Tab-separated table of C-alpha atoms in Angstrom:
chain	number	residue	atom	x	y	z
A	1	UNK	CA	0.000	0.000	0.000
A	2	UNK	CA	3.035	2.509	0.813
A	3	UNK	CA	4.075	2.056	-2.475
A	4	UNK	CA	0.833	2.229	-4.238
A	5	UNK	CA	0.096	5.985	-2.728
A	6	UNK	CA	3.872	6.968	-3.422
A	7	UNK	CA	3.019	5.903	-6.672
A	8	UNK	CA	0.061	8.083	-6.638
A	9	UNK	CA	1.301	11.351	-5.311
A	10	UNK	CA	4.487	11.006	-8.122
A	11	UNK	CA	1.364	10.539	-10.917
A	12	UNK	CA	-0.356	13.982	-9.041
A	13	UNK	CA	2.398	15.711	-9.108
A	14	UNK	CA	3.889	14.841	-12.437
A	15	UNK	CA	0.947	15.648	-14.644
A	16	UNK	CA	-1.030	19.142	-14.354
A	17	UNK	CA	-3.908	17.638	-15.642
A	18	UNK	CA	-5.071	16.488	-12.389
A	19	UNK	CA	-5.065	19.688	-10.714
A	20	UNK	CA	-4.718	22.333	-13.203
A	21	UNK	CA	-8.585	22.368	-13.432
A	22	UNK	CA	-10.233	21.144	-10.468
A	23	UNK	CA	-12.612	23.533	-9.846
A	24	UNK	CA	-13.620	23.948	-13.864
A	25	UNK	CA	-16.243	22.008	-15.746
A	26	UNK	CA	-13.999	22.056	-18.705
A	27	UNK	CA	-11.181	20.495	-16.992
A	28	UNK	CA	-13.451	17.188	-17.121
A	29	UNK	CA	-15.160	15.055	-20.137
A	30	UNK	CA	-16.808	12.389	-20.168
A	31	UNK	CA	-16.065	8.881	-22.350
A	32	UNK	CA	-18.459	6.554	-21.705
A	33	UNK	CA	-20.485	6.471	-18.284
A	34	UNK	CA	-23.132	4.379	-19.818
A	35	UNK	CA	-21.461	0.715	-20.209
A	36	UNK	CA	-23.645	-0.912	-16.948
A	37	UNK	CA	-22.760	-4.162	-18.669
A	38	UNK	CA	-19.224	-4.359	-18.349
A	39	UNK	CA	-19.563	-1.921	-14.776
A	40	UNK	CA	-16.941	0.455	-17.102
A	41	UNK	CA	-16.755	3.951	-17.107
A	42	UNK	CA	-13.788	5.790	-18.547
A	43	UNK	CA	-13.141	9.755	-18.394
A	44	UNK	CA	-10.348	12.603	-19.053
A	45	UNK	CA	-8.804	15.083	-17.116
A	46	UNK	CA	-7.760	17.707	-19.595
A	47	UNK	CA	-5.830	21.604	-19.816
A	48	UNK	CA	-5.631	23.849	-21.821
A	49	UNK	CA	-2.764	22.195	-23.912
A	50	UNK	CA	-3.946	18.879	-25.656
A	51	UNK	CA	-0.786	17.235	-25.283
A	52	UNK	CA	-1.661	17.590	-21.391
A	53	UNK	CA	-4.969	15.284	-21.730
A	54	UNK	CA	-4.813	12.107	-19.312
A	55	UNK	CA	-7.749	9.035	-20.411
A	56	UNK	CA	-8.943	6.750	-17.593
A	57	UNK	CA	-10.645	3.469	-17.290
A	58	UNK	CA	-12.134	2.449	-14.829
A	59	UNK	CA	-13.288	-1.271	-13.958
A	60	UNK	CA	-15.588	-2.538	-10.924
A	61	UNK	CA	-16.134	-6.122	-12.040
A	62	UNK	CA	-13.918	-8.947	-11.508
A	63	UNK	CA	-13.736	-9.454	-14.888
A	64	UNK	CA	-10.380	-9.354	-17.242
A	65	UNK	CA	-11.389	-7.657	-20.832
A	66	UNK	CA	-8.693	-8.678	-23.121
A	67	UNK	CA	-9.965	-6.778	-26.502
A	68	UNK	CA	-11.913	-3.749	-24.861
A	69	UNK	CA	-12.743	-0.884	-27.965
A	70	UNK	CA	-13.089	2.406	-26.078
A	71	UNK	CA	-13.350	5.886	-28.208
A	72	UNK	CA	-10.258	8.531	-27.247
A	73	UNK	CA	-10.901	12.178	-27.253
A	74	UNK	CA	-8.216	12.836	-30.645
A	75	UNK	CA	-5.970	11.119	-33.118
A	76	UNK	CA	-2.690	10.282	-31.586
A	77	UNK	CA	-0.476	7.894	-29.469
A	78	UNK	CA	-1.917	6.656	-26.005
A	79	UNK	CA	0.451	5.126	-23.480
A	80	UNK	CA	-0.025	3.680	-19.754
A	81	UNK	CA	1.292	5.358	-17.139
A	82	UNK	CA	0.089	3.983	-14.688
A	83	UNK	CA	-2.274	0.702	-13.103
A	84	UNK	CA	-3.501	-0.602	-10.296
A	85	UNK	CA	-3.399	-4.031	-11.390
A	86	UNK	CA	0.869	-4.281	-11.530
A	87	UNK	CA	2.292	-6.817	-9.867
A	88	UNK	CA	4.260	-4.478	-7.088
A	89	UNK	CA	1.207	-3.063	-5.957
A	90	UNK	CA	-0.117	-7.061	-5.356
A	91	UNK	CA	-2.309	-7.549	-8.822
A	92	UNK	CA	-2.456	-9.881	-11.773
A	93	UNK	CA	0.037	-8.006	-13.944
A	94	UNK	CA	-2.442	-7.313	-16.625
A	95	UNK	CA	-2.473	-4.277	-18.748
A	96	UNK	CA	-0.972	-2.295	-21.840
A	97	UNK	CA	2.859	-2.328	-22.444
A	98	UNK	CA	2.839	-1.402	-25.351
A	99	UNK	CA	1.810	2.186	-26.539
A	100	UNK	CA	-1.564	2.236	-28.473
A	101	UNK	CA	-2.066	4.175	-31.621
A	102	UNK	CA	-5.827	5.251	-32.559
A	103	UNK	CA	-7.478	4.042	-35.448
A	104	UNK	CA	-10.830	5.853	-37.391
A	105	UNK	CA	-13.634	3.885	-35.828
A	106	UNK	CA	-16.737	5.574	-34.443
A	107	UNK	CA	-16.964	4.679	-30.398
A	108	UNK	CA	-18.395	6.218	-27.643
A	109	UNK	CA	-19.868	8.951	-29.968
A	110	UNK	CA	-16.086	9.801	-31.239
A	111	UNK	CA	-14.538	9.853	-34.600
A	112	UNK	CA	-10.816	7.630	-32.970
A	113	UNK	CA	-11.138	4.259	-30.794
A	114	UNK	CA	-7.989	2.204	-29.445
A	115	UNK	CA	-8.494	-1.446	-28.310
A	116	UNK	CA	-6.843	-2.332	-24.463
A	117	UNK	CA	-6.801	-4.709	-21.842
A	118	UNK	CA	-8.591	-3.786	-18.802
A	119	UNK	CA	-7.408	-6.014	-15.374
A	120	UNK	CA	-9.996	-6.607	-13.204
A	121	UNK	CA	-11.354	-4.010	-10.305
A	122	UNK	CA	-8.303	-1.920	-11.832
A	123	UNK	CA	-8.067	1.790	-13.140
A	124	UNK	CA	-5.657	1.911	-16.061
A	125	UNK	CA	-4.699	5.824	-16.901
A	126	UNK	CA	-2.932	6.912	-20.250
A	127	UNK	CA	-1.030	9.905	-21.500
A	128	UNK	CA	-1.800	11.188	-24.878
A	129	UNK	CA	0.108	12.256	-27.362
A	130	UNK	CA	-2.062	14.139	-30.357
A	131	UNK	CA	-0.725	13.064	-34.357
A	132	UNK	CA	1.578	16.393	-35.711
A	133	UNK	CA	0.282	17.534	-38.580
A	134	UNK	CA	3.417	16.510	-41.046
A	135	UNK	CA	1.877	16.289	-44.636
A	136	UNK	CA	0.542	19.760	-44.657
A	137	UNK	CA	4.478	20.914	-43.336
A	138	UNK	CA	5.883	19.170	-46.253
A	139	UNK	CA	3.646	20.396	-48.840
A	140	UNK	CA	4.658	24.116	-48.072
A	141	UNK	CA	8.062	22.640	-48.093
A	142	UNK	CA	7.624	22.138	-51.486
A	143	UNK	CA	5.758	24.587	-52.634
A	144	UNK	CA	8.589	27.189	-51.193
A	145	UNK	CA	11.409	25.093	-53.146
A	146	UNK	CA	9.237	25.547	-56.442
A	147	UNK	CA	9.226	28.720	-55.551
A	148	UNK	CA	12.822	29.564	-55.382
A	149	UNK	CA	13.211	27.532	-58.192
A	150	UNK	CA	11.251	29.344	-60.701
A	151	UNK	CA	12.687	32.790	-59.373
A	152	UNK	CA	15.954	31.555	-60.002
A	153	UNK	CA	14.991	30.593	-63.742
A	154	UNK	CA	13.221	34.270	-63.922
A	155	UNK	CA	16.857	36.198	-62.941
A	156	UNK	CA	18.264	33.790	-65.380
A	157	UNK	CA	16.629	34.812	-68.351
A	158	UNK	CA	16.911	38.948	-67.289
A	159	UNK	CA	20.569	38.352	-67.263
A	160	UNK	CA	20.815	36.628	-70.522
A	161	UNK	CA	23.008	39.353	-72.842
A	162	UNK	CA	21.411	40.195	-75.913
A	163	UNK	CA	22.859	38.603	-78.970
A	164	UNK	CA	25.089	40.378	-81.335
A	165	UNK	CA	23.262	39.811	-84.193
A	166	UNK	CA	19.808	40.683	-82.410
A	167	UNK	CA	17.955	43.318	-84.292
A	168	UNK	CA	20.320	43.374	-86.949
A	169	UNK	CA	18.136	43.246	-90.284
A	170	UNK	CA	18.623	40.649	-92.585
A	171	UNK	CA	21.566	41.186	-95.744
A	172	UNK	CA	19.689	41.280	-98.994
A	173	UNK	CA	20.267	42.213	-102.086
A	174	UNK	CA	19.639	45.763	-102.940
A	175	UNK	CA	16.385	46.505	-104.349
A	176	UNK	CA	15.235	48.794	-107.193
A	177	UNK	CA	15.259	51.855	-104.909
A	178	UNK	CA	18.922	51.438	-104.092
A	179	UNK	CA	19.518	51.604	-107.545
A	180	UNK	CA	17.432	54.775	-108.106
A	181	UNK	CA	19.145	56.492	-105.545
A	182	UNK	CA	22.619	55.712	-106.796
A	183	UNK	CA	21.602	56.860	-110.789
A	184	UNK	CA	19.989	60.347	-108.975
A	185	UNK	CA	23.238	60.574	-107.020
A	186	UNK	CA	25.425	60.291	-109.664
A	187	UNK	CA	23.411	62.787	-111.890
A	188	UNK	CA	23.548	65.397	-109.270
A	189	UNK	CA	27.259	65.350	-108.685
A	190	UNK	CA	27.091	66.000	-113.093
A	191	UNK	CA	28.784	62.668	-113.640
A	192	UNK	CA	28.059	60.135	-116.222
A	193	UNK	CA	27.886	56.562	-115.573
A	194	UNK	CA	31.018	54.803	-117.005
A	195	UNK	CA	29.416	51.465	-119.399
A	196	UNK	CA	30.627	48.695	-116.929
A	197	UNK	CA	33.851	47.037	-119.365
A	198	UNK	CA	33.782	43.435	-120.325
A	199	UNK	CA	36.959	41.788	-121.124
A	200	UNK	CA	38.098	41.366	-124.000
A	201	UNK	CA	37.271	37.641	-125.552
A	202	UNK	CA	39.508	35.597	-125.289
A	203	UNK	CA	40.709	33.854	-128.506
A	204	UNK	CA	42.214	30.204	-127.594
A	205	UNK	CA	45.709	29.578	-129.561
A	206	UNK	CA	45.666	26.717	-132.352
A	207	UNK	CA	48.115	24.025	-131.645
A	208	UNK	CA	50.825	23.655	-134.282
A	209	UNK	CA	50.844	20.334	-135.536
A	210	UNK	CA	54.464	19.461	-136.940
A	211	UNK	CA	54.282	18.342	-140.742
C-alpha cells in the first residue's frame, strides 16, 4: 500500500492535468459512463494544452477484458502510465505495455477508438500524445522550393546578354530603290555613268601540228 500511494502522489504531481482544473467544468469530459454491462466507465482530465490530456478506465467487475474498444478524445499515441493491477502493488500483472495508436472507428460517440486490456477491479490511466500535422508541413516545403526555383529561372533569363546579331536586319540584295538612288546621285554630282567594261574575248591559240 506505501508504495501504491507513493506511486500516486508522483502521478499527481507529475501531470497538471489532475489539478490544473479542479474547480472547472472544462477540466473534465466524459467517455463513456453508460457501459452498466461491463460496470466500465472511462473519463479525461484535460488543460488547456492537448498534449496535457490524461484518459482513464475504470473497472468494478472482476472481470479481465482482453480486446476492450473504447473511443479517445483525438488522433494520436496513447500510453499507460500507470495501473492498479501491476504486480508491485499485489495484482495480476495485466495491462498495456505497449503504446496504443488510434485508429478511425466511431466509439463512444467519437470519430478515434484504441483497443486495451482492462485487469480486473483496476483503473488503467494513459497519457496522450495528439498526431503532428506533417503532410501539410511538407507540402509548403515544397511549394517554397518551387518557388525559389522558378525565381531563379526568372533572374536567369533577365541576365541573358542580348545577342550580337539581335535586331540586326537581314543582308539582302539591294532593291530597285537602291539603284534609283545611286543613278539620282550620280546625276547630281554631273557625272556620267562609265558602261561597266567586259573583257576582251579571249581567242584560244591553235596548236601547231608538226608536218
Amino acid at each position: 500500500m506505501k508504495e501504491y500511494v507513493k506511486e500516486l502522489n508522483h502521478l499527481y504531481r507529475s501531470y497538471p492535468a489532475l489539478y490544473k482544473k479542479d474547480y472547472q467544468p472544462d477540466g473534465f469530459e466524459w467517455v463513456n459512463c453508460m457501459d452498466s454491462a461491463n460496470n466500465i466507465v472511462s473519463f479525461i482530465r484535460k488543460t488547456d494544452k492537448k498534449e496535457e490530456t490524461l484518459l482513464f478506465i475504470c473497472n468494478f467487475a472482476p472481470v479481465l477484458h482482453e480486446k476492450y474498444i473504447m473511443g479517445v478524445p483525438f488522433e494520436g499515441k496513447y500510453k499507460e502510465i500507470f495501473n492498479s493491477d501491476a504486480v508491485k502493488f499485489g495484482g495480476s500483472g495485466k495491462g498495456n505495455p505497449r503504446m496504443k495508436t488510434s485508429r478511425e472507428e466511431d466509439s463512444d460517440g467519437r470519430k478515434h477508438a484504441i483497443t486495451v486490456q482492462v485487469p480486473p477491479m483496476s483503473i488503467c490511466i494513459f497519457s496522450c500524445t495528439p498526431e503532428k500535422a506533417v503532410k501539410p508541413v511538407q507540402k509548403k516545403a515544397a511549394a517554397k522550393n518551387t518557388g525559389k526555383r522558378s525565381a531563379k529561372n526568372t533572374d536567369k533569363s533577365h541576365n541573358k546578354k542580348p545577342s550580337r546579331n539581335a535586331g540586326a536586319a537581314p543582308a539582302g540584295k539591294p532593291g530597285k530603290q537602291d539603284e534609283t538612288g545611286q543613278a539620282a546621285q550620280i546625276r547630281a554630282e554631273g557625272k556620267t555613268a562609265e558602261p561597266e567594261r567586259k573583257p576582251a574575248d579571249v581567242i584560244p591559240l591553235k596548236k601547231r601540228t608538226k608536218k
